[in-house]
Each structure stands twice: as structure tokens, then as C-alpha cells.
Amino acid sequence: MSDFVYFFTFQDSSIAFVVIGIILLGVGSAYVGTYSFLDKKALLGDAISHAVLPGICLGFILAGTKNPIYIVSGAFFSGALATFLSSWLRKNTRLSEDAIIASILSIFFGFGIVLLTVIQKSGNPEMAGLNQFIFGNAIAILEEDLWIYGGLAVFIILTLTAFQKEFSLLVFNAEYGSAIGYPMGLIRLVFNVLMILSVIIGIQAIGVVLMAALLITPGAAARFWTDKLSYLVILAGVFSAVSGVLGTYISFVLPQMPTGPWVVVFLSLVALISFLFAPKRGVISRYISRRSYLKRTHQDHLLKALYRAGEKDKTNLSIEEIYETYPFQKKESNQSIKYLTKEGFIIQNQSLITLTSKGKSESKRIVRLHRLWELYLNEYMNIAPDHVHDSAEKLEHILTPELEQLLESRLNYPKLDPHQETIPRDNDEL
Amino acid sequence: MINHVESPILEIHDLTVSYDQSPVLWNVDLSLPSGKLIGILGPNGAGKSTLIKAIMGLVAPSGGYVKLFDKTLEEVRSRISYVPQRESVDWNFPASVLDVVMMGTYGKLGLFKRPGKKEREIAMECLEKVGMQGFAKRQISELSGGQQQRVFIGRSLAQNADLYLMDEPFAGVDMATESAIFELLQQMTSEGKTVVVVHHDIYSAVNYFDWFIMLNLHLVASGPKEAVMTEDLLRKTYGGKLNLLTKVSELIRQKEFNPLKN
């Protein structure tokens, strides 16, 4: 607990620096990543993040120390080479995109590991901590590193904001962009540079292996919550920053813990929550809306049963008769009766159930939609009368008043359905 | 049957286009009058979209050139508006109808500047012209095929161009939308604009267009309706690909280089 207070009150200025750094880097990479996610280029980010490793090692070999300028330049160089190679191969060979991405990722990363081993064998005392570039260690970031990584993150955020319109055009409809005379090739190049930079700012804190998760997961998770690009970008930034800070906290409390994997754990948690709980797109809200739809259909069917009883001059149904109509659905039937009584569609007198006038008009509406649809299928789509019931049984719950009106006028306000049953109108006697 | 015109709005000179070395358009040479509603007809894979893309500079020709208003494309780009195929974009992109139509103003706006009130007003006007003003705030993922098509046409109207090149604006559109779009195109030509439309249905085409370009890897015909709507030319357009031409394409594809490239 005292660790928690110590960390989050930022008494230690180095912690404050790390937190600011991780927030900037999270927001920057989530921002770029959201665009590349929308552009369906998620794998490219993964390839780039693995491909910067040989550059980092070369930078280290040249500098002889963990000089951030050398390391960043090396990483940028090998990231750029990987990006260029992947687009060159796509243009000039018949290899498919996934094959190209997979080979570039593994070749560069493999080469990087070879270099890393060479450095470790060399016995350079400075090499301690070079391993951190694989899984990241935010706490080990020094203030001078932060100026570079933080500065780059700010640069990414500003550039993306300034060219928001151009990057949206690039992702949505690049061809149209060229047609109106925008230099789409150049815009793509700038975007790729931002993508490489966003990987680089994370190599110290998150590590090359997991940086792709920080690029893609925030945008993918945020997509569950919103359809607006501006909200999407902000939400992705927030998800990323929060996970970043939490991951850093863990590696602060447990010094042996690398930061990257923990950031990814928190990000995955956010993604899981979005997947489950987001309104409209989330699994649970889809489940709930399906449940309530099924409830609706059961209520509709109950009203219909009462209406059909009325057609046979029977003004009510007993609960037992209802149970018999829907065997194995006793619980649902009880729920429907309870709900329909509460809403004033039916009246329950001991075990007898009668439609109210409100219930009569609603039941007529459902039966009318059912029979209109049957007639439409029969007349316009030439479907035999004994084949139309199932479809009508499903569609009666969702046909809108506009469609009802359209059906009525197309069929010229018909009296009978294909089974010679009356299509009820509101002012008909029941 | 290729009718050339005096002072054409669009002149295509010996244009040849290849994809991955296979020529998909051979020596197209034609000129178009202004103020007309022009249909590009041809079977699947005849090179109709490619012709439009080549005019817009979206694919590099392996030979020949295009002149618009007697100038190069770069000089007159703002006077030309392009409507890509509806399927060429991902409609799940998080944007509103207004956002997309506003892209039509980006050409005049230029790089770096953000669209403001003026651009919004232009976009709203254009949405009204295509009958979508009530949908301005709607997400594009919620639109039907016909509505998507209207949004794309609205976007091109926002460019306020003189020459419109539309790739299959009637594809996947219901009858009511089709006639609404057609009326709009007619109105545009009556205002002196030239509209070139890639179209797939010959039966409706006869009623829609004043001038036809008939393609089948090569130019079969280009001329006014009365002159080119003949059984003979239609048979040449739709009666299968030229056997020999396809064989030559195949031969070129198997070479290590493209001999047609200049």
C-alpha cells in the first residue's frame, strides 16, 4: 500500500518522469496504431517492431554504450528498411502480403538476436540491460532518454493532429485523394515514418516484442465503444495510457518484472472488458438485446393465441390452456402474463385471461402483420400457402408501421390471407 | 465507328494500359464533346474502370496520353471530379455522411488546412442535391447501397467541377434511386457539365445517355447514340473477347518485360 501511495503521489521526481513518458508514448502509439488498425495494416506494426532490434544492436555496437541517439537512429534505420522492403517486395514480386510480413519479421528479428548474442559474448560491461529492449523496463528509463522518447511522442501526436484530414483520406479512400491531387504517396511515407517512430518510442519501456500490442490493441478495443473517429482516437489514447501507467507500477513494485508484458496484460483486460461490455457491439449487450427480443416474441405469441381464441368466439383462455399451447415454456409464459397484465394488455381473473381493449388492438396488429406478410409471400413471391407461416411467425415482430402501410397498399387492403383467414383491422369487431 | 469532335473536353490519344504486364486497354483513341451525358459500355473486364482511372492518372499508361480541356491533368485537376466504385472503400470506416461529402472540398482547401463552416455549408448543399440532407450525421456504416452511392455523388458535387467521371454509380442501387440519380445527372448536363458514366446495363443505357463509348479491351465505338447504337457494334462489344488479342496479351504477360512500355 505504501508503495502505491509512493508511486501515485509522484514524490519521486524520477517516477513522475517515467509516468509522463509512458503516458506520452501510450497516447502516441495508440494514435498511430488506431489509423493503421483502420487501414487493416495491423501486421505491419508487428513486423516493424520486431525489425528494429538489429538496428538497436548495431547502434549499441557503434556507440559502445547505451547512447539513446545511436539506439534510436539505429532502430529507425532498420525499421525504415523493413517497411521499404515490404512495400518493394509487394510491388515487385508475386508474394502475398502475409508471406512478406512474416518473412521480414522473422528475418530481422532473427538477425537482431544474433547481434544481441554477439554483444553479450563480447563482454562489454555496458551491455547490461540491453536485454531490456526485448521486453522493456520502464523504470530503467533515465531522464535523458525521456527527453528523446517523450519528444518523439509529442512530435507524433502533433503531426497526426495536424494531418488528420490527410490521414483519414489515406485510410478511407486513398485513390480519391490522388484524384483530387493530394500527394498520397508522400502522405503514406509520412505515415510510415510516424509508425516507425511510434515503435521506437516504446522500445525502452515496452520492448520490441510487445510494442505491436500497444499499437493495435487500444484502437481495436476502443472500436467497440464508438463510431466516431475523434472519440475513437481519444479513447484509444486513454486505454493505452492507463494500461501503461499500471504496467509501470507493477514493474516498480516488483523490480524483476518487465514492463511490456504487464502493460499488455492490462491492455488485454481493457480489450476483454470492451469485447464483453461495450454497448451495442459487446457480447453481453448483444445477448441481452437478444433475450429481450425473445421475450417480446413470446408476449406477441401469447396475444396472438388470445386473439385466435376470440376468433373462435372464446373470450378468454385459462392459464392451463396457455401452458398447453407452449409446452416446456411455463416460466416464459408466466413472465409474459405478468408483463402483459402490468402493461394493461390483458386481465387475469383467477385462472382466466382476457384481452383488454388495448390488448385487442395490439393482438390485431400482430395478427395483421403476420397475415399480410403471408399474403405478400404468396402473391408476390409465389410461395405456396403452406410454406409461408414460418417466415411470417418471425417477421411479425419486426415489421415497422411504414412497411405495414406499404404492404397494405401493395396488396390493396386485402380481406383474407392465403389460408382464407380474415386480416383484422383496428375497427373490426372481435 | 469512332466520331472525333472539334475542341473536345477530353481527348485520349493512343492510350494503352497494362496491369502486371497484361495490356487491359489497347490503343484507345477518342475525343468527347462537352455538355453531354456519356456512357461507357462493355462487358466485365473490358477495361471500363481502367479507362477512367487512366484519365484521372490513377494508373500509369504504358503508352499514349490524355488531354483535358486541351491541357494536362495537373493543370485542370480542380475542374474534374472522380467518383470511385462504391465497393472500393471500407464503409465500416468511422465517419459520418457529412465527413465523407466534405472530402469533396479538400481539393480546393489544400493540404494542412482544416475544413470549416464554409466547407460544411457546401457539403450540406450537395447532400440536399442528392436527397440525403436528413442523413448528414449518420454513420456511413449504416447506409444502404443506394445511399452510399448518393453520398459518393454528393462528395463529387462538392468539388463543383466541369467534368465528372463516375465509376458504376448505378451499381447496387434500387430503381427509385437509379432514376433519382439519372435525373440529377441530366440536370448537371443541362447546366453545361459533362458527365461520363461507366454503366453495366445496356437496356437502361439506351434511355440514359446521349453519347456512347463502347469498350472491349480496345475501343469499339465512340459517338452519338443514333450513330453507334447498332446491333453490329453491340455484338462487337459484347460478343466475347477478340481471340487473337487475348492470345497476344498472354504472350506479353509471359515475357520478362513489357514491350509496350515507352
XYZ file of C-alpha atoms in Angstrom:
692
model
C 0.000 0.000 0.000
C 2.769 2.422 0.874
C 4.311 1.567 -2.488
C 1.048 2.502 -4.113
C 0.897 5.865 -2.391
C 4.586 6.491 -3.041
C 4.187 5.712 -6.739
C 0.980 7.595 -7.441
C 1.765 10.712 -5.447
C 4.894 11.167 -7.566
C 7.039 12.224 -4.608
C 9.955 10.789 -6.516
C 10.581 13.027 -9.498
C 12.027 10.120 -11.475
C 8.710 8.298 -11.106
C 6.877 11.378 -12.308
C 9.153 11.429 -15.346
C 8.566 7.775 -16.096
C 4.810 8.199 -15.785
C 4.763 11.235 -18.056
C 6.905 9.311 -20.516
C 4.720 6.250 -20.519
C 1.569 8.345 -20.964
C 3.045 10.221 -23.926
C 4.284 7.032 -25.500
C 0.981 5.264 -24.923
C -1.062 8.061 -26.437
C 1.312 8.464 -29.385
C 1.447 4.818 -30.324
C -2.297 4.296 -29.784
C -2.969 7.300 -32.026
C -0.823 5.970 -34.893
C -1.990 2.431 -34.232
C -5.665 3.350 -34.499
C -5.090 4.598 -38.026
C -3.099 1.547 -39.042
C -5.757 -0.674 -37.478
C -8.434 1.094 -39.538
C -6.157 0.759 -42.563
C -6.012 -3.008 -41.901
C -2.240 -2.809 -41.612
C -2.028 -4.160 -38.063
C 0.574 -6.753 -39.017
C 2.912 -4.159 -40.460
C 3.254 -2.662 -36.974
C 4.204 -6.069 -35.628
C 6.812 -6.529 -38.353
C 8.314 -3.093 -37.758
C 8.515 -3.559 -34.021
C 10.458 -6.808 -34.401
C 12.551 -5.356 -37.196
C 14.026 -2.544 -35.099
C 16.029 -4.974 -32.946
C 19.052 -5.361 -35.277
C 19.185 -1.565 -35.564
C 19.268 -1.198 -31.788
C 22.116 -3.687 -31.561
C 24.064 -2.013 -34.364
C 23.558 1.349 -32.679
C 24.931 -0.124 -29.465
C 27.910 -1.697 -31.228
C 28.775 1.592 -32.935
C 28.398 3.710 -29.801
C 29.845 1.161 -27.413
C 27.299 2.341 -24.807
C 23.532 2.607 -24.498
C 23.588 6.042 -26.096
C 19.923 6.860 -26.864
C 20.734 8.824 -30.019
C 22.619 5.921 -31.543
C 19.986 3.449 -30.479
C 17.076 5.499 -31.805
C 18.849 6.159 -35.100
C 19.744 2.504 -35.495
C 16.208 1.423 -34.700
C 14.775 3.963 -37.121
C 17.122 2.831 -39.853
C 16.286 -0.849 -39.587
C 12.551 -0.129 -39.136
C 12.581 2.014 -42.260
C 14.496 -0.649 -44.169
C 11.891 -3.261 -43.164
C 8.997 -1.014 -44.213
C 10.624 -0.175 -47.503
C 11.457 -3.818 -48.203
C 7.920 -4.938 -47.522
C 6.405 -2.450 -49.952
C 9.128 -3.117 -52.533
C 8.556 -6.864 -52.360
C 4.816 -6.400 -52.697
C 5.284 -4.322 -55.837
C 7.944 -6.408 -57.494
C 7.181 -9.990 -56.599
C 4.058 -12.080 -56.569
C 4.415 -12.911 -52.886
C 1.302 -12.295 -50.856
C 1.280 -9.658 -48.160
C 1.150 -12.057 -45.212
C 4.128 -14.039 -46.526
C 6.145 -10.844 -46.919
C 5.284 -9.562 -43.444
C 6.035 -12.894 -41.808
C 9.414 -13.263 -43.517
C 10.504 -9.709 -42.798
C 9.510 -10.030 -39.162
C 11.366 -13.276 -38.596
C 14.445 -12.438 -40.663
C 15.027 -9.075 -38.989
C 14.257 -10.347 -35.524
C 16.470 -13.385 -36.008
C 19.315 -11.172 -37.158
C 18.735 -8.930 -34.160
C 19.006 -11.860 -31.759
C 22.258 -12.934 -33.452
C 23.688 -9.449 -32.922
C 22.483 -9.419 -29.329
C 24.283 -12.693 -28.662
C 27.443 -11.346 -30.257
C 27.308 -8.314 -27.968
C 26.751 -10.480 -24.914
C 29.753 -12.635 -25.817
C 31.908 -9.546 -26.285
C 31.894 -8.897 -22.572
C 31.247 -5.165 -22.878
C 30.287 -4.056 -19.350
C 27.774 -1.564 -20.765
C 25.725 -4.325 -22.284
C 23.829 -4.992 -19.066
C 20.267 -4.003 -19.673
C 20.362 -4.393 -23.415
C 18.073 -7.369 -22.913
C 15.502 -4.912 -21.663
C 14.867 -3.812 -25.188
C 13.163 -7.127 -25.795
C 10.534 -6.952 -23.067
C 11.013 -3.401 -21.858
C 11.651 -1.870 -18.475
C 10.064 1.493 -17.939
C 11.634 2.030 -14.534
C 15.140 1.866 -16.001
C 14.429 4.859 -18.235
C 16.770 7.712 -17.457
C 15.798 11.325 -17.634
C 17.929 11.931 -20.735
C 16.236 9.009 -22.538
C 12.875 10.507 -21.669
C 13.631 13.751 -23.420
C 14.186 11.825 -26.626
C 11.320 9.317 -26.327
C 8.895 11.888 -24.923
C 9.898 14.446 -27.537
C 9.312 11.945 -30.320
C 5.912 11.041 -28.873
C 4.900 14.701 -28.803
C 6.102 15.044 -32.382
C 3.961 12.061 -33.448
C 0.867 13.387 -31.706
C 1.255 16.860 -33.200
C 1.884 15.586 -36.722
C -1.101 13.258 -36.637
C -3.323 16.033 -35.352
C -2.139 18.484 -37.978
C -2.665 15.991 -40.822
C -5.799 14.338 -39.502
C -7.749 15.086 -42.658
C -4.992 13.730 -44.902
C -4.517 10.520 -42.920
C -8.270 9.886 -42.814
C -8.331 10.268 -46.579
C -5.378 7.877 -46.844
C -7.148 5.204 -44.844
C -10.675 5.652 -46.174
C -10.087 6.320 -49.852
C -6.507 6.942 -50.940
C -7.424 6.664 -54.608
C -9.831 9.571 -54.283
C -7.098 11.517 -52.533
C -4.850 11.065 -55.575
C -7.732 12.032 -57.854
C -8.133 15.397 -56.114
C -4.393 15.957 -56.439
C -3.150 15.141 -52.943
C 0.361 13.612 -52.854
C -0.891 10.337 -51.389
C 2.484 8.628 -51.846
C 4.131 11.271 -49.685
C 1.345 11.104 -47.104
C 1.777 7.330 -46.924
C 5.513 7.864 -46.439
C 4.950 10.331 -43.590
C 2.525 7.884 -42.022
C 5.050 5.053 -42.250
C 7.682 7.255 -40.627
C 5.267 8.002 -37.772
C 4.583 4.306 -37.459
C 8.295 3.513 -37.140
C 8.791 6.347 -34.655
C 5.882 5.112 -32.572
C 7.569 1.724 -32.330
C 10.861 3.335 -31.401
C 9.474 5.392 -28.539
C 8.324 2.179 -26.935
C 11.450 0.058 -27.228
C 12.859 1.048 -23.849
C 9.621 0.931 -21.876
C 7.660 -1.835 -23.599
C 10.223 -3.718 -25.667
C 10.258 -4.685 -29.314
C 8.360 -7.947 -28.973
C 5.231 -6.454 -27.490
C 5.195 -3.000 -28.998
C 2.720 -4.133 -31.664
C 0.162 -4.790 -28.921
C 0.440 -1.189 -27.795
C -0.110 -0.025 -31.367
C -3.144 -2.110 -32.209
C -4.976 -3.203 -29.050
C -6.089 0.257 -27.845
C -7.710 1.113 -31.189
C -9.272 -2.315 -31.528
C -10.715 -2.106 -28.003
C -11.952 1.462 -28.481
C -13.696 0.473 -31.716
C -16.235 -1.453 -29.630
C -17.378 1.733 -27.941
C -17.674 4.340 -30.657
C -18.283 5.013 -34.338
C -16.717 8.461 -34.332
C -13.105 8.823 -35.337
C -12.375 11.663 -32.919
C -13.751 9.719 -29.930
C -12.055 6.572 -31.141
C -8.634 8.177 -31.110
C -9.142 9.757 -27.680
C -10.475 6.567 -26.153
C -7.610 4.523 -27.594
C -5.163 7.029 -26.088
C -6.814 6.774 -22.671
C -6.833 2.955 -22.721
C -3.202 2.906 -23.681
C -2.090 5.499 -21.122
C -3.935 3.810 -18.260
C -2.528 0.383 -19.102
C 0.921 1.897 -19.496
C 0.853 3.502 -16.058
C -0.485 0.345 -14.396
C 2.167 -1.792 -16.098
C 4.870 0.596 -14.960
C 3.527 0.462 -11.420
C 3.812 -3.329 -11.378
C 7.395 -3.242 -12.565
C 8.097 -0.618 -9.919
C 6.730 -2.752 -7.078
C 8.219 -5.965 -8.383
C 11.606 -4.916 -9.779
C 12.159 -8.224 -11.542
C 9.034 -7.721 -13.635
C 9.486 -6.408 -17.176
C 7.062 -3.609 -18.021
C 5.984 -4.657 -21.517
C 4.182 -7.881 -20.660
C 2.333 -6.211 -17.792
C 1.196 -3.323 -19.972
C -0.061 -5.895 -22.432
C -1.864 -7.768 -19.660
C -3.712 -4.590 -18.675
C -4.416 -3.724 -22.287
C -5.840 -7.175 -22.879
C -8.034 -6.715 -19.846
C -9.354 -3.465 -21.303
C -9.934 -5.216 -24.624
C -11.741 -8.065 -22.914
C -13.965 -5.667 -20.989
C -14.753 -3.821 -24.231
C -15.492 -7.073 -26.010
C -17.873 -8.136 -23.262
C -19.499 -4.980 -22.004
C -19.462 -2.339 -24.734
C -22.975 -1.146 -25.517
C -24.370 -2.384 -28.856
C -21.262 -4.285 -30.010
C -20.317 -6.026 -26.781
C -21.153 -9.704 -26.407
C -23.219 -9.196 -23.277
C -25.302 -6.336 -24.580
C -25.962 -8.336 -27.741
C -27.012 -11.249 -25.547
C -29.295 -9.011 -23.503
C -30.934 -7.492 -26.532
C -31.485 -10.955 -27.966
C -33.021 -12.084 -24.700
C -35.394 -9.136 -24.572
C -36.303 -9.732 -28.208
C -37.162 -13.346 -27.440
C -39.278 -12.156 -24.527
C -41.098 -9.774 -26.854
C -41.801 -12.554 -29.327
C -43.221 -14.729 -26.579
C -45.516 -11.936 -25.442
C -46.614 -11.364 -29.035
C -47.390 -15.052 -29.434
C -49.458 -15.037 -26.291
C -51.524 -12.098 -27.503
C -52.000 -13.909 -30.805
C -53.221 -17.040 -29.047
C -55.814 -14.960 -27.207
C -56.836 -13.315 -30.463
C -57.257 -16.667 -32.198
C -59.367 -17.895 -29.285
C -61.530 -14.812 -29.811
C -61.923 -15.717 -33.471
C -63.485 -18.948 -32.294
C -65.864 -16.934 -30.075
C -63.943 -17.798 -26.949
C -63.387 -14.590 -24.970
C -60.729 -15.980 -22.684
C -58.095 -18.651 -22.194
C -57.239 -20.389 -18.970
C -53.655 -20.480 -17.799
C -53.638 -24.250 -18.305
C -54.619 -23.798 -21.952
C -51.774 -21.349 -22.405
C -49.303 -23.765 -20.842
C -50.551 -26.419 -23.255
C -50.077 -24.131 -26.268
C -46.449 -23.529 -25.269
C -45.243 -26.703 -23.638
C -41.840 -26.538 -21.888
C -42.158 -22.747 -21.669
C -44.052 -22.461 -18.417
C -41.614 -19.982 -16.955
C -41.663 -17.769 -20.051
C -45.438 -17.945 -20.196
C -45.714 -16.802 -16.584
C -43.308 -13.943 -17.237
C -45.250 -12.859 -20.291
C -48.577 -12.977 -18.450
C -47.126 -10.920 -15.643
C -45.686 -8.331 -18.008
C -48.792 -8.077 -20.228
C -51.019 -7.684 -17.174
C -48.811 -4.924 -15.832
C -48.860 -3.089 -19.163
C -52.650 -3.392 -19.369
C -52.879 -5.679 -22.386
C -54.641 -8.488 -20.538
C -56.688 -9.001 -17.397
C -56.264 -12.068 -15.259
C -59.339 -13.171 -13.356
C -58.471 -16.181 -11.231
C -57.076 -18.535 -13.863
C -58.883 -16.950 -16.823
C -57.113 -14.491 -19.089
C -58.952 -11.913 -21.191
C -57.695 -9.263 -23.623
C -58.307 -5.632 -22.684
C -59.202 -3.211 -25.485
C -55.557 -2.140 -25.635
C -54.605 -5.813 -25.836
C -57.160 -6.401 -28.565
C -55.756 -3.697 -30.797
C -52.176 -4.875 -30.206
C -53.065 -8.510 -30.903
C -54.861 -7.465 -34.082
C -51.777 -5.588 -35.186
C -49.562 -8.646 -34.783
C -52.017 -10.992 -36.479
C -52.470 -8.431 -39.246
C -48.715 -8.208 -39.884
C -48.470 -11.988 -39.835
C -51.244 -12.474 -42.351
C -50.230 -9.549 -44.577
C -46.746 -10.977 -44.828
C -48.118 -14.442 -45.641
C -50.219 -12.946 -48.389
C -47.295 -10.970 -49.735
C -45.097 -14.066 -49.872
C -47.873 -15.967 -51.578
C -48.834 -13.326 -54.126
C -45.559 -11.632 -54.961
C -43.030 -14.382 -54.370
C -45.157 -17.323 -55.492
C -44.622 -19.264 -52.290
C -47.247 -21.914 -51.590
C -49.719 -21.095 -48.762
C -48.482 -23.994 -46.646
C -44.902 -22.648 -46.783
C -45.464 -19.067 -45.674
C -46.221 -19.477 -41.981
C -42.691 -19.873 -40.594
C -41.349 -16.717 -42.151
C -44.384 -14.722 -41.006
C -44.029 -16.104 -37.491
C -40.592 -14.447 -37.329
C -41.207 -11.233 -39.209
C -44.441 -10.215 -37.459
C -42.311 -8.922 -34.560
C -40.112 -6.618 -36.561
C -42.164 -5.182 -39.442
C -42.427 -1.423 -38.974
C -45.584 0.697 -39.391
C -44.115 2.086 -42.655
C -43.689 -1.425 -44.023
C -47.167 -2.327 -42.843
C -48.524 0.644 -44.785
C -46.527 -0.400 -47.842
C -47.793 -3.978 -47.623
C -51.369 -2.754 -47.282
C -51.144 -0.544 -50.339
C -49.240 -3.104 -52.451
C -51.792 -5.788 -51.639
C -54.655 -3.307 -51.978
C -56.017 -3.610 -48.423
C -56.851 -7.314 -48.660
C -59.551 -9.010 -46.634
C -58.207 -12.557 -46.489
C -54.818 -14.190 -46.114
C -53.732 -17.260 -48.166
C -55.394 -19.548 -45.609
C -58.720 -17.706 -46.092
C -58.486 -16.206 -42.617
C -59.566 -12.623 -42.043
C -56.873 -9.962 -41.879
C -58.021 -7.927 -38.868
C -58.182 -4.121 -38.984
C -58.379 -1.857 -35.942
C -62.093 -1.081 -36.185
C -63.153 -4.686 -36.857
C -65.233 -6.401 -34.209
C -63.535 -9.142 -32.320
C -17.086 3.764 -85.753
C -15.214 6.465 -83.884
C -16.533 10.009 -84.049
C -13.978 12.690 -83.258
C -15.154 16.145 -82.269
C -13.859 19.707 -82.647
C -12.451 21.310 -79.461
C -13.108 18.257 -77.273
C -13.445 18.430 -73.495
C -11.469 15.196 -73.288
C -9.008 13.823 -75.785
C -7.451 10.389 -75.409
C -4.590 9.677 -77.743
C -3.469 6.093 -78.406
C -3.788 5.149 -74.759
C -2.511 1.707 -73.791
C -2.695 0.490 -70.199
C -1.254 -2.719 -68.734
C -1.650 -4.355 -65.341
C 1.198 -6.672 -64.377
C 2.248 -6.534 -67.989
C -1.066 -7.749 -69.419
C -2.474 -4.982 -71.583
C -6.044 -4.281 -70.491
C -6.623 -1.392 -72.893
C -5.216 -1.252 -76.405
C -4.671 1.996 -78.288
C -7.780 3.836 -77.197
C -8.092 6.975 -79.269
C -11.153 9.141 -78.869
C -12.450 12.638 -78.178
C -15.564 13.708 -76.299
C -17.871 16.704 -76.714
C -18.795 18.835 -73.698
C -22.196 19.131 -72.046
C -23.191 15.561 -72.771
C -24.184 12.582 -70.673
C -21.749 9.926 -71.853
C -21.949 6.202 -71.125
C -19.035 3.778 -71.164
C -20.343 0.339 -72.091
C -18.635 -3.016 -72.259
C -18.601 -6.496 -70.762
C -16.879 -7.403 -67.484
C -13.139 -6.951 -67.720
C -13.407 -4.776 -70.828
C -11.306 -2.043 -69.224
C -14.079 0.459 -68.437
C -12.870 1.351 -64.936
C -9.293 1.266 -66.136
C -10.084 3.874 -68.767
C -11.482 6.235 -66.127
C -8.570 5.581 -63.789
C -6.114 6.264 -66.598
C -7.868 9.559 -67.318
C -7.532 10.501 -63.624
C -3.864 9.475 -63.593
C -4.531 6.710 -61.062
C -2.927 4.082 -63.271
C 0.116 4.875 -65.359
C -0.390 4.235 -69.070
C 2.217 2.190 -70.901
C 1.652 4.383 -73.941
C -0.322 7.385 -75.191
C -1.636 10.431 -73.354
C -4.791 12.139 -72.122
C -5.677 15.806 -72.538
C -8.495 17.520 -70.682
C -9.761 20.936 -71.758
C -6.760 20.825 -74.117
C -4.414 20.807 -71.114
C -2.657 18.209 -68.992
C -4.425 16.732 -65.997
C -2.291 18.614 -63.468
C -3.283 21.981 -64.925
C -7.024 21.365 -64.752
C -7.433 18.880 -61.911
C -9.811 21.086 -59.939
C -12.246 21.059 -62.868
C -12.539 17.275 -62.856
C -14.317 15.136 -60.333
C -13.964 11.398 -59.900
C -16.457 9.023 -58.302
C -14.783 5.692 -57.493
C -16.637 2.406 -57.334
C -18.676 2.040 -54.193
C -17.007 -1.269 -53.312
C -13.540 0.257 -53.469
C -13.754 1.570 -49.903
C -14.460 0.081 -46.488
C -17.786 1.530 -45.374
C -17.109 0.477 -41.789
C -14.679 3.361 -41.518
C -15.780 5.539 -38.594
C -17.050 8.622 -40.400
C -20.356 10.419 -40.819
C -22.067 11.128 -44.125
C -21.143 14.782 -43.779
C -17.469 13.894 -43.199
C -17.348 11.977 -46.471
C -19.138 14.616 -48.545
C -16.837 17.244 -47.080
C -13.881 15.409 -48.647
C -15.121 16.877 -51.921
C -13.968 20.284 -50.692
C -10.470 19.068 -49.765
C -9.092 19.686 -53.263
C -9.743 23.437 -53.096
C -8.921 23.555 -49.397
C -5.451 22.127 -49.957
C -3.169 20.266 -47.601
C -2.862 21.133 -43.928
C -5.985 23.327 -43.660
C -8.972 22.035 -41.765
C -12.465 22.217 -43.237
C -14.583 24.903 -41.578
C -18.019 26.441 -41.727
C -17.863 27.238 -45.435
C -16.949 23.649 -46.337
C -19.714 22.356 -44.101
C -22.234 24.556 -45.906
C -21.073 23.379 -49.330
C -21.341 19.778 -48.172
C -24.853 20.324 -46.803
C -25.947 21.878 -50.101
C -24.622 18.900 -52.013
C -26.296 16.475 -49.639
C -29.539 18.258 -50.375
C -28.977 17.839 -54.106
C -28.688 14.095 -53.706
C -31.610 13.978 -51.271
C -29.551 12.928 -48.255
C -29.757 16.079 -46.102
C -31.510 14.114 -43.362
C -28.572 11.726 -43.126
C -25.748 14.210 -42.519
C -24.930 12.921 -39.029
C -25.487 9.248 -39.851
C -22.526 6.865 -39.715
C -21.626 5.648 -43.189
C -21.669 2.034 -41.997
C -25.441 2.315 -41.551
C -26.190 3.280 -45.148
C -27.767 1.120 -47.822
C -26.030 0.601 -51.157
C -28.085 3.284 -52.872
C -27.419 5.749 -50.062
C -23.686 5.065 -50.226
C -23.788 5.788 -53.930
C -25.597 9.081 -53.287
C -23.018 10.048 -50.697
C -20.246 9.468 -53.231
C -22.058 11.540 -55.848
C -22.684 14.225 -53.230
C -18.977 14.277 -52.494
C -18.114 14.770 -56.153
C -20.689 17.569 -56.448
C -18.896 19.331 -53.600
C -15.894 19.648 -55.918
C -18.000 21.825 -58.221
C -16.208 20.531 -61.321
C -16.949 20.775 -65.041
C -16.219 17.179 -65.953
C -17.440 14.261 -63.861
C -16.108 10.724 -64.220
C -18.244 8.169 -62.398
C -17.415 4.508 -61.982
C -20.630 2.433 -61.840
C -22.811 4.911 -59.936
C -25.847 2.752 -60.691
C -24.400 -0.485 -59.295
C -26.312 -1.950 -56.359
C -28.945 0.773 -56.467
C -32.724 0.314 -56.305
C -34.972 1.573 -59.105
C -36.116 4.711 -57.290
C -32.536 5.767 -56.540
C -31.468 4.935 -60.076
C -33.981 7.308 -61.600
C -33.232 9.970 -58.975
C -29.526 9.781 -59.797
C -30.274 9.817 -63.507
C -32.390 12.965 -63.140
C -29.590 14.618 -61.225
C -27.070 13.747 -63.955
C -29.416 15.126 -66.604
C -29.770 18.329 -64.658
C -25.997 18.593 -64.426
C -25.556 18.242 -68.187
C -28.272 20.800 -68.807
C -26.158 23.187 -66.737
C -23.295 22.587 -69.154
C -21.386 19.983 -67.155
C -20.086 16.858 -68.845
C -20.749 13.548 -67.139
C -19.023 10.313 -68.119
C -20.512 7.202 -66.531
C -19.360 3.591 -66.516
C -22.518 1.547 -66.892
C -23.195 -2.176 -66.964
C -26.788 -2.450 -68.185
C -27.315 -1.885 -71.932
C -31.107 -1.809 -71.679
C -31.281 1.207 -69.390
C -28.230 2.754 -71.048
C -30.143 3.326 -74.269
C -32.519 5.640 -72.423
C -29.943 7.376 -70.303
C -27.062 8.525 -72.452
C -26.531 10.874 -75.435
C -23.109 9.542 -76.369
C -21.520 6.148 -76.013
C -18.033 4.764 -75.604
C -18.033 1.024 -76.289
C -15.063 -0.899 -74.990
C -13.872 -4.434 -75.177
C -10.138 -4.234 -74.413
C -9.980 -1.942 -77.407
C -12.245 0.897 -78.461
C -15.169 -0.493 -80.458
C -17.070 2.741 -80.882
C -17.364 6.293 -79.656
C -20.116 8.536 -80.934
C -23.637 9.883 -80.529
C -26.358 7.416 -79.643
C -28.014 7.408 -83.077
C -24.745 6.581 -84.792
C -23.352 3.847 -82.541
C -26.368 2.048 -81.071
C -26.350 -0.579 -83.779
C -26.643 -4.321 -83.493
C -23.332 -4.788 -85.239
C -21.370 -2.594 -82.811
C -23.110 -4.069 -79.777
C -22.195 -7.534 -80.978
C -18.588 -6.454 -81.403
C -18.633 -5.029 -77.875
C -20.340 -7.859 -76.051
C -19.660 -10.788 -78.378
C -16.753 -12.237 -76.430
C -13.183 -11.097 -76.364
C -11.144 -10.991 -79.513
C -9.399 -14.282 -79.568
C -6.208 -13.076 -81.145
C -5.921 -10.046 -78.876
C -6.215 -12.242 -75.794
C -3.509 -14.531 -77.150
C -1.152 -11.614 -77.724
C -1.846 -10.359 -74.168
C -0.954 -13.790 -72.860
C 2.269 -13.770 -74.895
C 3.250 -10.388 -73.472
C 2.463 -11.472 -69.937
C 4.903 -14.344 -70.188
C 7.787 -12.081 -71.229
C 10.128 -10.779 -68.555
C 9.408 -7.191 -69.555
C 6.599 -5.217 -71.136
C 7.404 -4.437 -74.783
C 4.536 -1.916 -74.944
C 6.081 0.364 -72.360
C 7.655 3.506 -73.764
